[in-house]
Structures are given as C-alpha cells and as structure tokens.
C-alpha cells in the first residue's frame, strides 16, 4: 500500500507534532481544526502557540477548518482529538468516506475510554466507521510527550492492530532517526494501558504535591501497574503488553514528567487546590479524571481489586482528603505481592 496523503484530525499538541513528523518524513499532510484562528496561525506563521509555543512547524504542513477537504482522497486519516470528541468526529468522517470510493487506513492516538459506555477508542471508531468504509484501524500509543518529539528527542512507541501487516504500514510512515515504532497485535492491551496509566499519574502527581519522595512514587507506580494489569487481563488484554512501551513505558513517563497534564493535575490536588480550579488551570483535557471513573466502575463489574484506583476515585468524586486515603491504603491488611 503506497501512502502519500495523510489527514490529521485535531491540531492539539500531539496531533500537530505527529503531523509535523509526517511532513518531514516526506508525506503530504493536511491537519484539521475547527478553530479558524488556529488554521490561520499554522498556515501563515507556522506556529501553534497555545499548545507548543516554541515549535516552528514545517512550512509544508497545511491546516484547514474544512473536514471534507481534510479527509477526502487521503490514504491515512489520523484521529487526534480528545476521547470525548472521538465518536462525533468519527461519525462525521464516515459521512465523507461514504461519498468516495477510496477507503483510508484509520489511525487513532487518543488515550482514554468513552465516558458512560467504557468502550475503547477503537471500538467507538468501529461503530462509527464500519469496516467497508476503511482499510483497518491502528492504535498509535506509548511513552511520548509532544514537547520532546517537537525537539526531536528519541521517542519509541507502538502501533497496534488486529492485523500486524496493517500495523507495519503505520510503523513505516513514522520511523525516522529520532522516532521509532514497534508493532503489536494486542490492540486491547495497548489501548487499556494508554488509558489506565493516566489514573496512576494523577496519584503520582498528588504524592509530589504532598512532598513525598522517590520511595513512595516507586511504590505507587509498581502497585499501580499491578492493578491496572489485572483489570486489563480481565478485559481480554495480554499480560505481557503491560510490560511493554504502551504499558510500563507510558506509565513511567506519565508518572514522572512535568509535561504530563495528569501529573500536573495530581500535583495541584496534592497541594490542596480544589478539583474545579485544577481543571480550569489546566486549559486542556485531563483524560485521567474520566478514566478513573470508568476504571472504578469496570473494576466493580469485573470484581477486580484496585485499591489505588478506588482511592483516587474517592478523591475526585467523593471529595475525600488525599492524605486520608493514603493513610487508609497504608493501613490495609498485609499480603503477598
């Protein structure tokens, strides 16, 4: 499959950086945003200051506010919008695809679960873009911050699909001397690892905000990985996927970096800032908040013990004191690993 034209739907930090990578890899890329001011800035000034103020984008990257123009005739369509917008955007994309004979490969880079249904992003896309309207769905995920990819720091991520040949197509699109992609056929594990690690990142940020040190953070990440793996396996994922880039790799980077909006949100909560104020301060979607609710409810359904997730849920949704829930976690009955 020869790929020449790509659409990136969503011009936030991650979508715009991935679009820039692809342009510099020699592809013709159009990026879509509904914000006309953002389109003008990207096309005329080649900047995206709200998201990545220091990055100067490649002049060959073309932005548009016309979804039809962005999607029509493309070989690959990359969906890079927040989780809550995926269903609506995917449905609009399918209306365009139904009008053309060319069927693109769909790639998504969102990390979360749909609120209410608890469905994975690829499941949502499959419902909105049927198999006869595309050539497959690939998940692109792993330990990656847009700020660092923009600087061309070394980054390794995973392309996951039910068919490894499809995943390899995406792998070849993105590979260069600073951006390396591995393939995986465990689409469930990759998506769940990407979503659930945001919960633990909220906790890691809260520990930092409270002044706890490295021992506490290491404990949280280790036991956090154990419980999100349990839930993931119960939902059909492979256990080994959680030891890979989209599992422990993404967990480490999200729990330790100031670039992580989930870590930053948790850090503010640990300092005693009310949740509503934290959300307002962030100015971007904090996926871990809704994912915590989804994971908590899924754990109840699957009868999976997730004490860290339950504690974070209590802080977010029951207005519990962070220090108190930490004390209760530490006082739980002793057990084997």
JSON list of N, CA, C and O in Angstrom, two decimals, residues 128-180:
[
{"chain": "A", "resi": 128, "resn": "UNK", "atom": "N", "xyz": [-18.60, 3.80, 14.41]},
{"chain": "A", "resi": 128, "resn": "UNK", "atom": "CA", "xyz": [-18.90, 4.98, 13.59]},
{"chain": "A", "resi": 128, "resn": "UNK", "atom": "C", "xyz": [-18.35, 4.87, 12.16]},
{"chain": "A", "resi": 128, "resn": "UNK", "atom": "O", "xyz": [-18.91, 5.46, 11.23]},
{"chain": "A", "resi": 129, "resn": "UNK", "atom": "N", "xyz": [-17.25, 4.14, 11.99]},
{"chain": "A", "resi": 129, "resn": "UNK", "atom": "CA", "xyz": [-16.65, 3.95, 10.67]},
{"chain": "A", "resi": 129, "resn": "UNK", "atom": "C", "xyz": [-16.58, 2.44, 10.40]},
{"chain": "A", "resi": 129, "resn": "UNK", "atom": "O", "xyz": [-15.62, 1.78, 10.80]},
{"chain": "A", "resi": 130, "resn": "UNK", "atom": "N", "xyz": [-17.59, 1.89, 9.77]},
{"chain": "A", "resi": 130, "resn": "UNK", "atom": "CA", "xyz": [-17.63, 0.44, 9.53]},
{"chain": "A", "resi": 130, "resn": "UNK", "atom": "C", "xyz": [-16.46, -0.05, 8.68]},
{"chain": "A", "resi": 130, "resn": "UNK", "atom": "O", "xyz": [-15.80, 0.74, 7.98]},
{"chain": "A", "resi": 131, "resn": "UNK", "atom": "N", "xyz": [-16.22, -1.36, 8.73]},
{"chain": "A", "resi": 131, "resn": "UNK", "atom": "CA", "xyz": [-15.08, -1.96, 8.04]},
{"chain": "A", "resi": 131, "resn": "UNK", "atom": "C", "xyz": [-15.09, -1.69, 6.54]},
{"chain": "A", "resi": 131, "resn": "UNK", "atom": "O", "xyz": [-14.02, -1.58, 5.92]},
{"chain": "A", "resi": 132, "resn": "UNK", "atom": "N", "xyz": [-16.27, -1.56, 5.93]},
{"chain": "A", "resi": 132, "resn": "UNK", "atom": "CA", "xyz": [-16.33, -1.33, 4.48]},
{"chain": "A", "resi": 132, "resn": "UNK", "atom": "C", "xyz": [-16.04, 0.11, 4.10]},
{"chain": "A", "resi": 132, "resn": "UNK", "atom": "O", "xyz": [-15.98, 0.45, 2.92]},
{"chain": "A", "resi": 133, "resn": "UNK", "atom": "N", "xyz": [-15.83, 0.99, 5.11]},
{"chain": "A", "resi": 133, "resn": "UNK", "atom": "CA", "xyz": [-15.50, 2.39, 4.82]},
{"chain": "A", "resi": 133, "resn": "UNK", "atom": "C", "xyz": [-14.04, 2.72, 5.09]},
{"chain": "A", "resi": 133, "resn": "UNK", "atom": "O", "xyz": [-13.62, 3.87, 4.95]},
{"chain": "A", "resi": 134, "resn": "UNK", "atom": "N", "xyz": [-13.25, 1.72, 5.51]},
{"chain": "A", "resi": 134, "resn": "UNK", "atom": "CA", "xyz": [-11.82, 1.95, 5.76]},
{"chain": "A", "resi": 134, "resn": "UNK", "atom": "C", "xyz": [-11.06, 0.65, 5.53]},
{"chain": "A", "resi": 134, "resn": "UNK", "atom": "O", "xyz": [-11.68, -0.41, 5.35]},
{"chain": "A", "resi": 135, "resn": "UNK", "atom": "N", "xyz": [-9.74, 0.73, 5.53]},
{"chain": "A", "resi": 135, "resn": "UNK", "atom": "CA", "xyz": [-8.93, -0.48, 5.31]},
{"chain": "A", "resi": 135, "resn": "UNK", "atom": "C", "xyz": [-8.40, -1.07, 6.60]},
{"chain": "A", "resi": 135, "resn": "UNK", "atom": "O", "xyz": [-7.62, -2.02, 6.56]},
{"chain": "A", "resi": 136, "resn": "UNK", "atom": "N", "xyz": [-8.80, -0.51, 7.74]},
{"chain": "A", "resi": 136, "resn": "UNK", "atom": "CA", "xyz": [-8.36, -1.02, 9.03]},
{"chain": "A", "resi": 136, "resn": "UNK", "atom": "C", "xyz": [-8.22, 0.09, 10.04]},
{"chain": "A", "resi": 136, "resn": "UNK", "atom": "O", "xyz": [-8.31, 1.28, 9.70]},
{"chain": "A", "resi": 137, "resn": "UNK", "atom": "N", "xyz": [-8.03, -0.30, 11.30]},
{"chain": "A", "resi": 137, "resn": "UNK", "atom": "CA", "xyz": [-7.86, 0.66, 12.40]},
{"chain": "A", "resi": 137, "resn": "UNK", "atom": "C", "xyz": [-6.59, 0.31, 13.15]},
{"chain": "A", "resi": 137, "resn": "UNK", "atom": "O", "xyz": [-6.37, -0.85, 13.52]},
{"chain": "A", "resi": 138, "resn": "UNK", "atom": "N", "xyz": [-5.76, 1.32, 13.37]},
{"chain": "A", "resi": 138, "resn": "UNK", "atom": "CA", "xyz": [-4.48, 1.14, 14.09]},
{"chain": "A", "resi": 138, "resn": "UNK", "atom": "C", "xyz": [-4.44, 2.10, 15.27]},
{"chain": "A", "resi": 138, "resn": "UNK", "atom": "O", "xyz": [-4.87, 3.25, 15.16]},
{"chain": "A", "resi": 139, "resn": "UNK", "atom": "N", "xyz": [-3.93, 1.61, 16.40]},
{"chain": "A", "resi": 139, "resn": "UNK", "atom": "CA", "xyz": [-3.72, 2.44, 17.58]},
{"chain": "A", "resi": 139, "resn": "UNK", "atom": "C", "xyz": [-2.24, 2.80, 17.66]},
{"chain": "A", "resi": 139, "resn": "UNK", "atom": "O", "xyz": [-1.39, 1.92, 17.57]},
{"chain": "A", "resi": 140, "resn": "UNK", "atom": "N", "xyz": [-1.95, 4.07, 17.81]},
{"chain": "A", "resi": 140, "resn": "UNK", "atom": "CA", "xyz": [-0.55, 4.52, 17.96]},
{"chain": "A", "resi": 140, "resn": "UNK", "atom": "C", "xyz": [-0.41, 5.07, 19.37]},
{"chain": "A", "resi": 140, "resn": "UNK", "atom": "O", "xyz": [-1.05, 6.05, 19.74]},
{"chain": "A", "resi": 141, "resn": "UNK", "atom": "N", "xyz": [0.42, 4.41, 20.19]},
{"chain": "A", "resi": 141, "resn": "UNK", "atom": "CA", "xyz": [0.48, 4.77, 21.61]},
{"chain": "A", "resi": 141, "resn": "UNK", "atom": "C", "xyz": [1.83, 4.42, 22.20]},
{"chain": "A", "resi": 141, "resn": "UNK", "atom": "O", "xyz": [2.58, 3.61, 21.65]},
{"chain": "A", "resi": 142, "resn": "UNK", "atom": "N", "xyz": [2.13, 5.03, 23.35]},
{"chain": "A", "resi": 142, "resn": "UNK", "atom": "CA", "xyz": [3.38, 4.73, 24.03]},
{"chain": "A", "resi": 142, "resn": "UNK", "atom": "C", "xyz": [3.90, 5.92, 24.80]},
{"chain": "A", "resi": 142, "resn": "UNK", "atom": "O", "xyz": [3.25, 6.97, 24.87]},
{"chain": "A", "resi": 143, "resn": "UNK", "atom": "N", "xyz": [5.09, 5.80, 25.39]},
{"chain": "A", "resi": 143, "resn": "UNK", "atom": "CA", "xyz": [5.66, 6.86, 26.23]},
{"chain": "A", "resi": 143, "resn": "UNK", "atom": "C", "xyz": [6.14, 8.04, 25.39]},
{"chain": "A", "resi": 143, "resn": "UNK", "atom": "O", "xyz": [7.24, 8.00, 24.82]},
{"chain": "A", "resi": 144, "resn": "UNK", "atom": "N", "xyz": [5.33, 9.05, 25.29]},
{"chain": "A", "resi": 144, "resn": "UNK", "atom": "CA", "xyz": [5.65, 10.14, 24.36]},
{"chain": "A", "resi": 144, "resn": "UNK", "atom": "C", "xyz": [5.04, 11.45, 24.83]},
{"chain": "A", "resi": 144, "resn": "UNK", "atom": "O", "xyz": [3.86, 11.51, 25.17]},
{"chain": "A", "resi": 145, "resn": "UNK", "atom": "N", "xyz": [5.86, 12.49, 24.85]},
{"chain": "A", "resi": 145, "resn": "UNK", "atom": "CA", "xyz": [5.38, 13.84, 25.11]},
{"chain": "A", "resi": 145, "resn": "UNK", "atom": "C", "xyz": [5.61, 14.66, 23.85]},
{"chain": "A", "resi": 145, "resn": "UNK", "atom": "O", "xyz": [6.70, 14.64, 23.26]},
{"chain": "A", "resi": 146, "resn": "UNK", "atom": "N", "xyz": [4.60, 15.40, 23.45]},
{"chain": "A", "resi": 146, "resn": "UNK", "atom": "CA", "xyz": [4.70, 16.21, 22.24]},
{"chain": "A", "resi": 146, "resn": "UNK", "atom": "C", "xyz": [5.88, 17.18, 22.32]},
{"chain": "A", "resi": 146, "resn": "UNK", "atom": "O", "xyz": [6.57, 17.42, 21.33]},
{"chain": "A", "resi": 147, "resn": "UNK", "atom": "N", "xyz": [6.10, 17.73, 23.52]},
{"chain": "A", "resi": 147, "resn": "UNK", "atom": "CA", "xyz": [7.19, 18.70, 23.70]},
{"chain": "A", "resi": 147, "resn": "UNK", "atom": "C", "xyz": [8.54, 18.10, 23.33]},
{"chain": "A", "resi": 147, "resn": "UNK", "atom": "O", "xyz": [9.41, 18.77, 22.78]},
{"chain": "A", "resi": 148, "resn": "UNK", "atom": "N", "xyz": [8.73, 16.82, 23.65]},
{"chain": "A", "resi": 148, "resn": "UNK", "atom": "CA", "xyz": [10.02, 16.19, 23.40]},
{"chain": "A", "resi": 148, "resn": "UNK", "atom": "C", "xyz": [10.15, 15.72, 21.95]},
{"chain": "A", "resi": 148, "resn": "UNK", "atom": "O", "xyz": [11.23, 15.81, 21.36]},
{"chain": "A", "resi": 149, "resn": "UNK", "atom": "N", "xyz": [9.06, 15.24, 21.37]},
{"chain": "A", "resi": 149, "resn": "UNK", "atom": "CA", "xyz": [9.09, 14.88, 19.95]},
{"chain": "A", "resi": 149, "resn": "UNK", "atom": "C", "xyz": [9.34, 16.13, 19.10]},
{"chain": "A", "resi": 149, "resn": "UNK", "atom": "O", "xyz": [10.07, 16.09, 18.11]},
{"chain": "A", "resi": 150, "resn": "UNK", "atom": "N", "xyz": [8.77, 17.25, 19.54]},
{"chain": "A", "resi": 150, "resn": "UNK", "atom": "CA", "xyz": [9.00, 18.52, 18.82]},
{"chain": "A", "resi": 150, "resn": "UNK", "atom": "C", "xyz": [10.48, 18.89, 18.80]},
{"chain": "A", "resi": 150, "resn": "UNK", "atom": "O", "xyz": [10.97, 19.49, 17.83]},
{"chain": "A", "resi": 151, "resn": "UNK", "atom": "N", "xyz": [11.21, 18.52, 19.87]},
{"chain": "A", "resi": 151, "resn": "UNK", "atom": "CA", "xyz": [12.65, 18.80, 19.94]},
{"chain": "A", "resi": 151, "resn": "UNK", "atom": "C", "xyz": [13.49, 17.71, 19.27]},
{"chain": "A", "resi": 151, "resn": "UNK", "atom": "O", "xyz": [14.71, 17.75, 19.28]},
{"chain": "A", "resi": 152, "resn": "UNK", "atom": "N", "xyz": [12.79, 16.70, 18.73]},
{"chain": "A", "resi": 152, "resn": "UNK", "atom": "CA", "xyz": [13.43, 15.55, 18.09]},
{"chain": "A", "resi": 152, "resn": "UNK", "atom": "C", "xyz": [14.25, 14.73, 19.08]},
{"chain": "A", "resi": 152, "resn": "UNK", "atom": "O", "xyz": [15.30, 14.16, 18.74]},
{"chain": "A", "resi": 153, "resn": "UNK", "atom": "N", "xyz": [13.77, 14.69, 20.33]},
{"chain": "A", "resi": 153, "resn": "UNK", "atom": "CA", "xyz": [14.33, 13.75, 21.29]},
{"chain": "A", "resi": 153, "resn": "UNK", "atom": "C", "xyz": [13.98, 12.33, 20.85]},
{"chain": "A", "resi": 153, "resn": "UNK", "atom": "O", "xyz": [12.99, 12.12, 20.14]},
{"chain": "A", "resi": 154, "resn": "UNK", "atom": "N", "xyz": [14.74, 11.36, 21.29]},
{"chain": "A", "resi": 154, "resn": "UNK", "atom": "CA", "xyz": [14.46, 9.97, 20.94]},
{"chain": "A", "resi": 154, "resn": "UNK", "atom": "C", "xyz": [13.15, 9.52, 21.59]},
{"chain": "A", "resi": 154, "resn": "UNK", "atom": "O", "xyz": [12.96, 9.65, 22.80]},
{"chain": "A", "resi": 155, "resn": "UNK", "atom": "N", "xyz": [12.24, 8.97, 20.77]},
{"chain": "A", "resi": 155, "resn": "UNK", "atom": "CA", "xyz": [10.94, 8.51, 21.24]},
{"chain": "A", "resi": 155, "resn": "UNK", "atom": "C", "xyz": [10.63, 7.16, 20.60]},
{"chain": "A", "resi": 155, "resn": "UNK", "atom": "O", "xyz": [10.82, 6.98, 19.40]},
{"chain": "A", "resi": 156, "resn": "UNK", "atom": "N", "xyz": [10.13, 6.22, 21.43]},
{"chain": "A", "resi": 156, "resn": "UNK", "atom": "CA", "xyz": [9.74, 4.90, 20.95]},
{"chain": "A", "resi": 156, "resn": "UNK", "atom": "C", "xyz": [8.29, 4.66, 21.34]},
{"chain": "A", "resi": 156, "resn": "UNK", "atom": "O", "xyz": [7.93, 4.82, 22.52]},
{"chain": "A", "resi": 157, "resn": "UNK", "atom": "N", "xyz": [7.45, 4.29, 20.37]},
{"chain": "A", "resi": 157, "resn": "UNK", "atom": "CA", "xyz": [6.05, 4.00, 20.65]},
{"chain": "A", "resi": 157, "resn": "UNK", "atom": "C", "xyz": [5.62, 2.73, 19.92]},
{"chain": "A", "resi": 157, "resn": "UNK", "atom": "O", "xyz": [6.42, 2.09, 19.24]},
{"chain": "A", "resi": 158, "resn": "UNK", "atom": "N", "xyz": [4.34, 2.39, 20.05]},
{"chain": "A", "resi": 158, "resn": "UNK", "atom": "CA", "xyz": [3.80, 1.15, 19.49]},
{"chain": "A", "resi": 158, "resn": "UNK", "atom": "C", "xyz": [2.64, 1.41, 18.55]},
{"chain": "A", "resi": 158, "resn": "UNK", "atom": "O", "xyz": [1.77, 2.24, 18.85]},
{"chain": "A", "resi": 159, "resn": "UNK", "atom": "N", "xyz": [2.64, 0.71, 17.43]},
{"chain": "A", "resi": 159, "resn": "UNK", "atom": "CA", "xyz": [1.48, 0.70, 16.52]},
{"chain": "A", "resi": 159, "resn": "UNK", "atom": "C", "xyz": [0.80, -0.65, 16.69]},
{"chain": "A", "resi": 159, "resn": "UNK", "atom": "O", "xyz": [1.42, -1.70, 16.45]},
{"chain": "A", "resi": 160, "resn": "UNK", "atom": "N", "xyz": [-0.45, -0.64, 17.11]},
{"chain": "A", "resi": 160, "resn": "UNK", "atom": "CA", "xyz": [-1.16, -1.89, 17.38]},
{"chain": "A", "resi": 160, "resn": "UNK", "atom": "C", "xyz": [-2.37, -2.03, 16.46]},
{"chain": "A", "resi": 160, "resn": "UNK", "atom": "O", "xyz": [-3.12, -1.08, 16.24]},
{"chain": "A", "resi": 161, "resn": "UNK", "atom": "N", "xyz": [-2.54, -3.24, 15.94]},
{"chain": "A", "resi": 161, "resn": "UNK", "atom": "CA", "xyz": [-3.69, -3.54, 15.09]},
{"chain": "A", "resi": 161, "resn": "UNK", "atom": "C", "xyz": [-3.95, -5.05, 15.17]},
{"chain": "A", "resi": 161, "resn": "UNK", "atom": "O", "xyz": [-3.07, -5.83, 15.53]},
{"chain": "A", "resi": 162, "resn": "UNK", "atom": "N", "xyz": [-5.17, -5.42, 14.84]},
{"chain": "A", "resi": 162, "resn": "UNK", "atom": "CA", "xyz": [-5.50, -6.85, 14.83]},
{"chain": "A", "resi": 162, "resn": "UNK", "atom": "C", "xyz": [-4.67, -7.58, 13.78]},
{"chain": "A", "resi": 162, "resn": "UNK", "atom": "O", "xyz": [-4.33, -8.75, 13.95]},
{"chain": "A", "resi": 163, "resn": "UNK", "atom": "N", "xyz": [-4.34, -6.88, 12.71]},
{"chain": "A", "resi": 163, "resn": "UNK", "atom": "CA", "xyz": [-3.52, -7.42, 11.63]},
{"chain": "A", "resi": 163, "resn": "UNK", "atom": "C", "xyz": [-2.16, -6.73, 11.67]},
{"chain": "A", "resi": 163, "resn": "UNK", "atom": "O", "xyz": [-2.06, -5.52, 11.47]},
{"chain": "A", "resi": 164, "resn": "UNK", "atom": "N", "xyz": [-1.11, -7.49, 11.91]},
{"chain": "A", "resi": 164, "resn": "UNK", "atom": "CA", "xyz": [0.23, -6.90, 12.04]},
{"chain": "A", "resi": 164, "resn": "UNK", "atom": "C", "xyz": [0.71, -6.23, 10.76]},
{"chain": "A", "resi": 164, "resn": "UNK", "atom": "O", "xyz": [1.48, -5.27, 10.80]},
{"chain": "A", "resi": 165, "resn": "UNK", "atom": "N", "xyz": [0.22, -6.68, 9.62]},
{"chain": "A", "resi": 165, "resn": "UNK", "atom": "CA", "xyz": [0.60, -6.05, 8.36]},
{"chain": "A", "resi": 165, "resn": "UNK", "atom": "C", "xyz": [0.14, -4.60, 8.33]},
{"chain": "A", "resi": 165, "resn": "UNK", "atom": "O", "xyz": [0.85, -3.69, 7.87]},
{"chain": "A", "resi": 166, "resn": "UNK", "atom": "N", "xyz": [-1.06, -4.37, 8.84]},
{"chain": "A", "resi": 166, "resn": "UNK", "atom": "CA", "xyz": [-1.61, -3.00, 8.92]},
{"chain": "A", "resi": 166, "resn": "UNK", "atom": "C", "xyz": [-0.78, -2.16, 9.88]},
{"chain": "A", "resi": 166, "resn": "UNK", "atom": "O", "xyz": [-0.49, -0.99, 9.61]},
{"chain": "A", "resi": 167, "resn": "UNK", "atom": "N", "xyz": [-0.41, -2.75, 11.01]},
{"chain": "A", "resi": 167, "resn": "UNK", "atom": "CA", "xyz": [0.42, -2.03, 11.98]},
{"chain": "A", "resi": 167, "resn": "UNK", "atom": "C", "xyz": [1.77, -1.67, 11.37]},
{"chain": "A", "resi": 167, "resn": "UNK", "atom": "O", "xyz": [2.31, -0.58, 11.62]},
{"chain": "A", "resi": 168, "resn": "UNK", "atom": "N", "xyz": [2.32, -2.57, 10.56]},
{"chain": "A", "resi": 168, "resn": "UNK", "atom": "CA", "xyz": [3.62, -2.31, 9.92]},
{"chain": "A", "resi": 168, "resn": "UNK", "atom": "C", "xyz": [3.54, -1.14, 8.93]},
{"chain": "A", "resi": 168, "resn": "UNK", "atom": "O", "xyz": [4.51, -0.40, 8.75]},
{"chain": "A", "resi": 169, "resn": "UNK", "atom": "N", "xyz": [2.39, -0.96, 8.32]},
{"chain": "A", "resi": 169, "resn": "UNK", "atom": "CA", "xyz": [2.20, 0.17, 7.41]},
{"chain": "A", "resi": 169, "resn": "UNK", "atom": "C", "xyz": [2.38, 1.49, 8.16]},
{"chain": "A", "resi": 169, "resn": "UNK", "atom": "O", "xyz": [3.07, 2.41, 7.69]},
{"chain": "A", "resi": 170, "resn": "UNK", "atom": "N", "xyz": [1.78, 1.58, 9.34]},
{"chain": "A", "resi": 170, "resn": "UNK", "atom": "CA", "xyz": [1.90, 2.79, 10.16]},
{"chain": "A", "resi": 170, "resn": "UNK", "atom": "C", "xyz": [3.32, 2.92, 10.70]},
{"chain": "A", "resi": 170, "resn": "UNK", "atom": "O", "xyz": [3.87, 4.03, 10.78]},
{"chain": "A", "resi": 171, "resn": "UNK", "atom": "N", "xyz": [3.91, 1.82, 11.07]},
{"chain": "A", "resi": 171, "resn": "UNK", "atom": "CA", "xyz": [5.30, 1.82, 11.54]},
{"chain": "A", "resi": 171, "resn": "UNK", "atom": "C", "xyz": [6.22, 2.48, 10.52]},
{"chain": "A", "resi": 171, "resn": "UNK", "atom": "O", "xyz": [7.04, 3.35, 10.85]},
{"chain": "A", "resi": 172, "resn": "UNK", "atom": "N", "xyz": [6.05, 2.12, 9.25]},
{"chain": "A", "resi": 172, "resn": "UNK", "atom": "CA", "xyz": [6.91, 2.65, 8.19]},
{"chain": "A", "resi": 172, "resn": "UNK", "atom": "C", "xyz": [6.67, 4.13, 7.94]},
{"chain": "A", "resi": 172, "resn": "UNK", "atom": "O", "xyz": [7.59, 4.86, 7.55]},
{"chain": "A", "resi": 173, "resn": "UNK", "atom": "N", "xyz": [5.45, 4.59, 8.16]},
{"chain": "A", "resi": 173, "resn": "UNK", "atom": "CA", "xyz": [5.13, 6.00, 7.96]},
{"chain": "A", "resi": 173, "resn": "UNK", "atom": "C", "xyz": [5.91, 6.91, 8.91]},
{"chain": "A", "resi": 173, "resn": "UNK", "atom": "O", "xyz": [6.38, 7.98, 8.52]},
{"chain": "A", "resi": 174, "resn": "UNK", "atom": "N", "xyz": [6.03, 6.49, 10.16]},
{"chain": "A", "resi": 174, "resn": "UNK", "atom": "CA", "xyz": [6.55, 7.36, 11.20]},
{"chain": "A", "resi": 174, "resn": "UNK", "atom": "C", "xyz": [8.04, 7.20, 11.48]},
{"chain": "A", "resi": 174, "resn": "UNK", "atom": "O", "xyz": [8.66, 8.10, 12.05]},
{"chain": "A", "resi": 175, "resn": "UNK", "atom": "N", "xyz": [8.62, 6.08, 11.11]},
{"chain": "A", "resi": 175, "resn": "UNK", "atom": "CA", "xyz": [10.01, 5.80, 11.52]},
{"chain": "A", "resi": 175, "resn": "UNK", "atom": "C", "xyz": [10.99, 6.80, 10.93]},
{"chain": "A", "resi": 175, "resn": "UNK", "atom": "O", "xyz": [10.96, 7.13, 9.75]},
{"chain": "A", "resi": 176, "resn": "UNK", "atom": "N", "xyz": [11.87, 7.31, 11.79]},
{"chain": "A", "resi": 176, "resn": "UNK", "atom": "CA", "xyz": [13.00, 8.13, 11.34]},
{"chain": "A", "resi": 176, "resn": "UNK", "atom": "C", "xyz": [14.10, 8.02, 12.39]},
{"chain": "A", "resi": 176, "resn": "UNK", "atom": "O", "xyz": [14.06, 7.15, 13.26]},
{"chain": "A", "resi": 177, "resn": "UNK", "atom": "N", "xyz": [15.08, 8.91, 12.35]},
{"chain": "A", "resi": 177, "resn": "UNK", "atom": "CA", "xyz": [16.24, 8.74, 13.23]},
{"chain": "A", "resi": 177, "resn": "UNK", "atom": "C", "xyz": [16.00, 9.16, 14.68]},
{"chain": "A", "resi": 177, "resn": "UNK", "atom": "O", "xyz": [16.88, 9.00, 15.52]},
{"chain": "A", "resi": 178, "resn": "UNK", "atom": "N", "xyz": [14.82, 9.70, 15.00]},
{"chain": "A", "resi": 178, "resn": "UNK", "atom": "CA", "xyz": [14.51, 10.01, 16.40]},
{"chain": "A", "resi": 178, "resn": "UNK", "atom": "C", "xyz": [13.16, 9.45, 16.85]},
{"chain": "A", "resi": 178, "resn": "UNK", "atom": "O", "xyz": [12.84, 9.47, 18.03]},
{"chain": "A", "resi": 179, "resn": "UNK", "atom": "N", "xyz": [12.38, 8.91, 15.91]},
{"chain": "A", "resi": 179, "resn": "UNK", "atom": "CA", "xyz": [11.04, 8.41, 16.21]},
{"chain": "A", "resi": 179, "resn": "UNK", "atom": "C", "xyz": [10.95, 6.97, 15.74]},
{"chain": "A", "resi": 179, "resn": "UNK", "atom": "O", "xyz": [10.94, 6.69, 14.54]},
{"chain": "A", "resi": 180, "resn": "UNK", "atom": "N", "xyz": [10.93, 6.04, 16.70]},
{"chain": "A", "resi": 180, "resn": "UNK", "atom": "CA", "xyz": [10.95, 4.61, 16.38]},
{"chain": "A", "resi": 180, "resn": "UNK", "atom": "C", "xyz": [9.62, 3.98, 16.79]},
{"chain": "A", "resi": 180, "resn": "UNK", "atom": "O", "xyz": [9.11, 4.26, 17.88]}
]
